[in-house]
Coordinates of C-alpha atoms in Angstrom, one line a residue:
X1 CA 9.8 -56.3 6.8
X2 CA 8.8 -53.2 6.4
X3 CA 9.6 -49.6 8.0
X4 CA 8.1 -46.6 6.8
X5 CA 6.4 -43.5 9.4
X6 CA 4.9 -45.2 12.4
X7 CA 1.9 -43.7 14.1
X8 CA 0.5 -44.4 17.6
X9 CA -2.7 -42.3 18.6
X10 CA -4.0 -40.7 21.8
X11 CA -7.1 -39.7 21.3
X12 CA -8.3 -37.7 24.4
X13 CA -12.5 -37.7 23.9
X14 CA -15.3 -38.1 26.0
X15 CA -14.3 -38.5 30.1
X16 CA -15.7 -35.1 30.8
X17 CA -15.6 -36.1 34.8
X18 CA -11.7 -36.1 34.5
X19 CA -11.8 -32.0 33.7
X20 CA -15.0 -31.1 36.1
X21 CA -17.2 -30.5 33.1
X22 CA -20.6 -32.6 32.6
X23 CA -22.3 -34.3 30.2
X24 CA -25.2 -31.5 29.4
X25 CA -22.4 -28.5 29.0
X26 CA -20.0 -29.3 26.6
X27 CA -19.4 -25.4 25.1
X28 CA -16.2 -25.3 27.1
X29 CA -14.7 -28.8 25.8
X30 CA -12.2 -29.6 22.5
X31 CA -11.9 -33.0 21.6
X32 CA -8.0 -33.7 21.5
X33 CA -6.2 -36.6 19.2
X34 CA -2.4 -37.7 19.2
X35 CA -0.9 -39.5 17.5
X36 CA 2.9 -40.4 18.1
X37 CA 4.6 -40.9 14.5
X38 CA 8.8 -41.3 14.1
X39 CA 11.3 -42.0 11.7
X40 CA 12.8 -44.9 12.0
X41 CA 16.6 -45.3 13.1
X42 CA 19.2 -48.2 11.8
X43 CA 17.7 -50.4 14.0
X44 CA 15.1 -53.9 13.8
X45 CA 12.5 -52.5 16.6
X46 CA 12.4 -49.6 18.8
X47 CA 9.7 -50.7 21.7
X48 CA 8.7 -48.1 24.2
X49 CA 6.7 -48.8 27.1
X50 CA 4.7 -45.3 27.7
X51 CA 3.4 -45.1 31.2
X52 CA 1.4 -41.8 31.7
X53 CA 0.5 -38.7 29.7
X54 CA -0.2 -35.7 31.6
X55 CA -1.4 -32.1 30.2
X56 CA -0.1 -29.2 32.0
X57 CA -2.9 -26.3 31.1
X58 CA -0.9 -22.7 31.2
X59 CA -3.6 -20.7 33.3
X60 CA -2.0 -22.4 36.6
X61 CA -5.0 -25.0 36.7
X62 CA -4.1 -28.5 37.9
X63 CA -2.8 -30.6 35.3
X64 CA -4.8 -33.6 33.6
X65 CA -3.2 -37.2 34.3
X66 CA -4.0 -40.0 32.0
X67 CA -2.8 -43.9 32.9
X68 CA -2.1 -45.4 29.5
X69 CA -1.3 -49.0 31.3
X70 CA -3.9 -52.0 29.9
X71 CA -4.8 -54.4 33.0
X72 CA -2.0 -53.1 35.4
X73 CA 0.5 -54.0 31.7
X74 CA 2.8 -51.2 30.8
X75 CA 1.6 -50.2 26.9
X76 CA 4.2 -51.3 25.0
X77 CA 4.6 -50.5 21.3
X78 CA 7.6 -51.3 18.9
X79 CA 7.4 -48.1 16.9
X80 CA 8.6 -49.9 14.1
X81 CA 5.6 -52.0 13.8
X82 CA 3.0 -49.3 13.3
X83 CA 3.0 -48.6 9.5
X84 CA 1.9 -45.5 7.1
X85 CA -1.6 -44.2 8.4
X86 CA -2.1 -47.1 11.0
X87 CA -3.0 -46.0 14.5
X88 CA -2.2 -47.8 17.6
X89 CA -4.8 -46.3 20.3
X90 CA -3.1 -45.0 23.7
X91 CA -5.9 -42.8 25.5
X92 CA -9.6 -43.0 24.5
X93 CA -12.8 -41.5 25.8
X94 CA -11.2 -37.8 27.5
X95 CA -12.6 -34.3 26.3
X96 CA -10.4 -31.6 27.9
X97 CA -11.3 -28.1 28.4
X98 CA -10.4 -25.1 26.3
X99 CA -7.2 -23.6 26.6
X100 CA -3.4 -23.7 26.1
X101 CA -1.4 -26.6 26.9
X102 CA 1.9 -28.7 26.9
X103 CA 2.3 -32.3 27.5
X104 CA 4.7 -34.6 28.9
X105 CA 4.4 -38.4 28.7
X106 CA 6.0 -40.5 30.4
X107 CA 8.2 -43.7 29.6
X108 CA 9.8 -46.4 31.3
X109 CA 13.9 -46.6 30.7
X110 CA 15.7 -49.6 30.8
X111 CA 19.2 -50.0 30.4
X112 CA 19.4 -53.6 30.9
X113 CA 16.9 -55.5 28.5
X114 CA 13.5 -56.1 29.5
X115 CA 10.7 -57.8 27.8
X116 CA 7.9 -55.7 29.5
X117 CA 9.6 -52.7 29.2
X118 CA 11.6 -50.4 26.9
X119 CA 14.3 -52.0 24.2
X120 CA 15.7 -51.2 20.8
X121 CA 16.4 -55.0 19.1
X122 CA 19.0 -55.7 16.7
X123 CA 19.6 -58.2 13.9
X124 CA 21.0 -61.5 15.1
X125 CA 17.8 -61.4 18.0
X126 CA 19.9 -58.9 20.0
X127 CA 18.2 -56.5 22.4
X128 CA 19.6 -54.0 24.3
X129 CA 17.8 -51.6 27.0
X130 CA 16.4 -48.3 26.2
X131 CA 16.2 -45.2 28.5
X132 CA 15.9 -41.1 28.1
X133 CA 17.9 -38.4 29.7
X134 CA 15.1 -36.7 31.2
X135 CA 12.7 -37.3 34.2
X136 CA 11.3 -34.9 36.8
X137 CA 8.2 -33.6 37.2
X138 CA 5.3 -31.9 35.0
X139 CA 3.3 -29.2 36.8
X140 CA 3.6 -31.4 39.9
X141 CA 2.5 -34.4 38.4
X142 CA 5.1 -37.2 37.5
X143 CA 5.7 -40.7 37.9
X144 CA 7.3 -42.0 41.4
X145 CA 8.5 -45.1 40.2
X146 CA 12.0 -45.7 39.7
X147 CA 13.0 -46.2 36.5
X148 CA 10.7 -43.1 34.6
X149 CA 11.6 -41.1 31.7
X150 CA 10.1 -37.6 31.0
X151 CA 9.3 -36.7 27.2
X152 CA 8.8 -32.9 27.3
X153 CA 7.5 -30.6 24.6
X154 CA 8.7 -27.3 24.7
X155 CA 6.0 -26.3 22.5
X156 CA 2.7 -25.5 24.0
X157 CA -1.1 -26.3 21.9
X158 CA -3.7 -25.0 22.4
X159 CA -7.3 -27.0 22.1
X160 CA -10.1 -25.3 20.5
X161 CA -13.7 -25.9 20.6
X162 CA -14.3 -29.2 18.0
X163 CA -11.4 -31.5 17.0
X164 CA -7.8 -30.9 17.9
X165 CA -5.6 -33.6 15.9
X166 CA -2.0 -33.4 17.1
X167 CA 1.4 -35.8 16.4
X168 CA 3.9 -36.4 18.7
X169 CA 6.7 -37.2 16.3
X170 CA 9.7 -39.0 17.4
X171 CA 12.8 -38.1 14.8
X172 CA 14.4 -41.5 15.7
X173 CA 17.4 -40.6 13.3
X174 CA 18.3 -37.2 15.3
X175 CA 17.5 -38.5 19.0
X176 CA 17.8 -42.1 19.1
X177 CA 21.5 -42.7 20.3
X178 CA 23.1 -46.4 20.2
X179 CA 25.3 -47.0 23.3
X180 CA 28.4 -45.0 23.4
X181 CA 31.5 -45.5 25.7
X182 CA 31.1 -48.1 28.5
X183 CA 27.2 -47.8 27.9
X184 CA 25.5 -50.7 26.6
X185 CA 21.7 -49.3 26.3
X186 CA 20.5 -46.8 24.0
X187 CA 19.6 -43.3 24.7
X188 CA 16.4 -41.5 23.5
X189 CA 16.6 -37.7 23.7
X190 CA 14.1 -36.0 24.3
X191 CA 14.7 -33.1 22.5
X192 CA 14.1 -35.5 19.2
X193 CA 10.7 -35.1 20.2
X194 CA 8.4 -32.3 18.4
X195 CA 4.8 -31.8 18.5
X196 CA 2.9 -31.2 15.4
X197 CA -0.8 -29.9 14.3
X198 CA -2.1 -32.6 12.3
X199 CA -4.1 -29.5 10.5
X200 CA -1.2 -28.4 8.8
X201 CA 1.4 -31.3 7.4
X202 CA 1.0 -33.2 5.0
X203 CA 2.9 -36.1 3.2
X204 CA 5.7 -37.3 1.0
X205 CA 5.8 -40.7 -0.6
X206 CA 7.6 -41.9 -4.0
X207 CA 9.6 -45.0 -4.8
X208 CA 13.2 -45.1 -5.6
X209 CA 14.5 -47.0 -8.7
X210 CA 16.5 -50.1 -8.4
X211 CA 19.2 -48.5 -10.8
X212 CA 19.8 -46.1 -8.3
X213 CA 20.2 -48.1 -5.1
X214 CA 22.5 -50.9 -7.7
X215 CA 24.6 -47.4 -8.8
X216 CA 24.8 -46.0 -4.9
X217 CA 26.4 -49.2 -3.9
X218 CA 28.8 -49.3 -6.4
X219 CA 29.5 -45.8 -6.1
X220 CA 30.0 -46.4 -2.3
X221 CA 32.3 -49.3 -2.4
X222 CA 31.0 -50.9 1.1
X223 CA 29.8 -54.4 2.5
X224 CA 26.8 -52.9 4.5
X225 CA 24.3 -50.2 3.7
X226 CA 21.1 -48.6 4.9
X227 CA 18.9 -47.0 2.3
X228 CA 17.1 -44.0 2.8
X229 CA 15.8 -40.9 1.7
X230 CA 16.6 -37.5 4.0
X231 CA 14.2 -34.6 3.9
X232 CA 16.2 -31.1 3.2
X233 CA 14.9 -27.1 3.3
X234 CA 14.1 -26.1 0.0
X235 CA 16.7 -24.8 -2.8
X236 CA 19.1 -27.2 -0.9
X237 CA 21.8 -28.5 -3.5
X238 CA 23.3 -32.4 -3.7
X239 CA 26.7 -30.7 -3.2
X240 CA 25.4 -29.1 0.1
X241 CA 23.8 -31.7 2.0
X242 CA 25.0 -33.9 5.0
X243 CA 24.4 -36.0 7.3
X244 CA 22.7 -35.8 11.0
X245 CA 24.8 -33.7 13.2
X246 CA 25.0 -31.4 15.6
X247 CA 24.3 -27.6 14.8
X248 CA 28.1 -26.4 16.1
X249 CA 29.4 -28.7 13.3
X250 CA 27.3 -27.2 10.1
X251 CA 29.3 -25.1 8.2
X252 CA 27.6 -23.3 5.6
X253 CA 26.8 -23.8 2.7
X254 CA 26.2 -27.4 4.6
X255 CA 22.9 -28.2 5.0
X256 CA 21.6 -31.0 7.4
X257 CA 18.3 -32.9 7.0
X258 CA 15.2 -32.6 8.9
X259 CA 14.0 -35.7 9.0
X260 CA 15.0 -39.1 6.9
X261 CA 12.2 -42.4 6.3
X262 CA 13.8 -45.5 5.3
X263 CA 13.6 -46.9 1.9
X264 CA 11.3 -50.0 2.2
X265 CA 10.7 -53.4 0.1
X266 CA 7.5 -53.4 -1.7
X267 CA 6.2 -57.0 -1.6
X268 CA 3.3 -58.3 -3.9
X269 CA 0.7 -61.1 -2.2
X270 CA 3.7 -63.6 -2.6
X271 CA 5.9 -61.9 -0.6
X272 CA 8.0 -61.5 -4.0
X273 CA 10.0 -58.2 -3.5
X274 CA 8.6 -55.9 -6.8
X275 CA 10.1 -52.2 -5.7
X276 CA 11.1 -49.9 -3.2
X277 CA 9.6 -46.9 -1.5
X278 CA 9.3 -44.2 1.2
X279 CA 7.4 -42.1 3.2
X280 CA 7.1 -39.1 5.2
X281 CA 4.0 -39.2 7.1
X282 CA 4.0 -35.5 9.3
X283 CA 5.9 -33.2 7.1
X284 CA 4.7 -29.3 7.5
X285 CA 3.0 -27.4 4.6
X286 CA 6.3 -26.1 2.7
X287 CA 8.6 -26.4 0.0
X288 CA 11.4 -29.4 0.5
X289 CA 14.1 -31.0 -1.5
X290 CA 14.7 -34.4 -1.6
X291 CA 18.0 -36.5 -0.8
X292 CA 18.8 -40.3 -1.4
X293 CA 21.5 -42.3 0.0
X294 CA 22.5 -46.0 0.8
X295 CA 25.0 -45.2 3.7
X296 CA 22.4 -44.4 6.2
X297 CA 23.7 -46.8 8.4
X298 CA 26.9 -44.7 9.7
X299 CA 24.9 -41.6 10.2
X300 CA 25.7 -40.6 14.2
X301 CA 23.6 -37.6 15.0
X302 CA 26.1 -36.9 17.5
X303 CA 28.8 -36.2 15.8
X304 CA 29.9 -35.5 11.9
X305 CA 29.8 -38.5 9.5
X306 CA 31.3 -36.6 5.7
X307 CA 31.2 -38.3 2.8
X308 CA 35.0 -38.2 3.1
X309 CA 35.5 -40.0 6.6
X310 CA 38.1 -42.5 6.6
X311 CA 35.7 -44.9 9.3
X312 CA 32.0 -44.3 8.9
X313 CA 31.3 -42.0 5.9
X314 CA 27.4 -40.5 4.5
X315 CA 27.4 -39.7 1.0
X316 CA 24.3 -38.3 -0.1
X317 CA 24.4 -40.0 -3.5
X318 CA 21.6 -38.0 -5.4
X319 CA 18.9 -35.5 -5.0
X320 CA 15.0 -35.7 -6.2
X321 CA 15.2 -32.8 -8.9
X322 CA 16.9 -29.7 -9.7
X323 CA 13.3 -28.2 -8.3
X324 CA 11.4 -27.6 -4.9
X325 CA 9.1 -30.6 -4.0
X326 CA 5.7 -28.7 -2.1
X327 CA 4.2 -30.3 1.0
X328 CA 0.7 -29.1 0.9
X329 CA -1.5 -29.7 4.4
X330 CA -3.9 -32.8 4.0
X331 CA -2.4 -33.8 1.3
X332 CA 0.5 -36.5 -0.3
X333 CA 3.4 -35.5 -2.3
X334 CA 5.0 -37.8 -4.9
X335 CA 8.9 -38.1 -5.7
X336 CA 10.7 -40.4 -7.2
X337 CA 14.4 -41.2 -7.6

């Protein structure tokens, strides 16, 4: 199977009624897309059952609430399953009216299994419930029911008159948390969670070289690996990155990633296996550099995984180029290893 940027859209367009507009005046309307994109963890499926999405305008008005359920159904989506530029609609027909925003939406938690709700499933056909830390309400609008998880953005938008295309992307490698302790569900943070203007990202894809995965292996001397490819700030060097962690433990020069995709069989109309890729689908208009590894699979954002550690070691095993790779906005980026 396989896993590259998943995207699932919201797009907010025509239910004037909802926002006290009408029909014949639509001057003080923006047509509003989103699109909820992630990076997939070291897992087989990550399915989220999203309940509500509510905008919360900041001039005090009341806030816009927007049922996402299909036939009283909870809108469940494996994030894993929604490929490249795919979309998977949420919300369709809503135009909202001018202004500045921020958005919650809202999820249901499980921490025991549950086929119509939220799970993160393993190989071997093992699934384990999936919840969030946060819940509460959002400008006085939130869901009662027990068992309701709050995704917040910090980060307000604003909508402008035409179209507003916005990404809620979900950094599954920095917030998606397997059980820890006597838990046994996983843990999404929220604060894994970032909200970004279509507008001005664009992309990174490229295809990584047999050689290179065959030579990582051996370098790395293990049973099990995860390949992937982690996204760095520019002018970062191969001797300074690491792994996922958390800020307190990033000692300079260490650098951490921003984001990592998953390297990815490519599979001809035979399902014969002819290369291996990756992709970044909502990168923002910069300069990046480029890391590979095959260890991806002991990466805990939580805590520090060196290329050095005795139990669960990262080695970032090479880097794109000795130059900058540019993200330019509406457009796709090519590196290879």
């Amino acid at each position: 199977m396989k896993y590259s940027k998943s995207i699932i859209a919201l797009s907010l367009t025509t239910l004037l009624a909802a926002c006290g507009g009408s029909d014949d005046d639509k001057s003080d309307v923006g047509k509003l897309s989103l699109g909820v994109s992630d990076n997939p963890a070291n897992a087989e499926s990550v399915t989220i059952a999203f309940k509500q999405v509510v905008l919360k305008p900041a001039n005090g008005s009341d806030p816009l609430s927007f049922d996402v359920s299909e036939d009283g159904e909870l809108k469940q989506v494996d994030l894993l399953t929604v490929q490249g530029q795919e979309i998977e609609p949420l919300i369709t027909g809503v135009e909202v009216p001018l202004g500045e925003y921020q958005m919650c939406i809202y999820m249901q938690t499980d921490e025991v299994p549950n086929a119509d709700g939220s799970y993160v499933g393993l190989t071997g056909d093992i699934t384990e419930g999936l919840t969030t830390n946060s819940n509460g309400s959002c400008g006085g609008v939130h869901a009662d029911e027990a068992g309701t998880g709050r995704l917040f953005f910090n980060k307000a938008f604003t909508i402008a008159a035409g179209d507003n295309d916005f990404v809620a992307e979900f950094d599954l490698n920095k917030g998606l948390q397997a059980p820890h302790g006597n838990k046994a569900y996983w843990t999404l943070k929220p604060t894994s969670v970032q909200l970004v203007n279509n507008a001005e990202v664009g992309a990174i894809q490229g295809s990584v070289d047999t050689t290179v995965m065959t030579d990582c292996e051996t370098d790395f001397a293990g049973s099990t690996f995860s390949h992937a490819v982690y996204l760095y700030p520019a002018d970062t060097t191969l001797a300074n990155m690491v792994d996922f962690r958390l800020d307190a433990d990033i000692l300079a020069p260490q650098v951490a990633p921003v984001a990592a995709a998953r390297v990815n069989e490519i599979l001809d109309d035979a399902n014969n296996v002819t290369g291996y890729e990756y992709e970044f689908g909502f990168v923002a208009a910069g300069n990046y550099q480029l890391g590979y590894t095959c260890s991806a699979q002991n990466d805990d954002p939580e805590v520090s995984n060196p290329a050095d550690d005795l139990n669960a070691p990262v080695k970032i095993f090479a880097a794109y180029s000795d130059t900058n790779i540019t993200v330019t906005e509406g457009e796709t980026a090519e590196a290879n290893f």
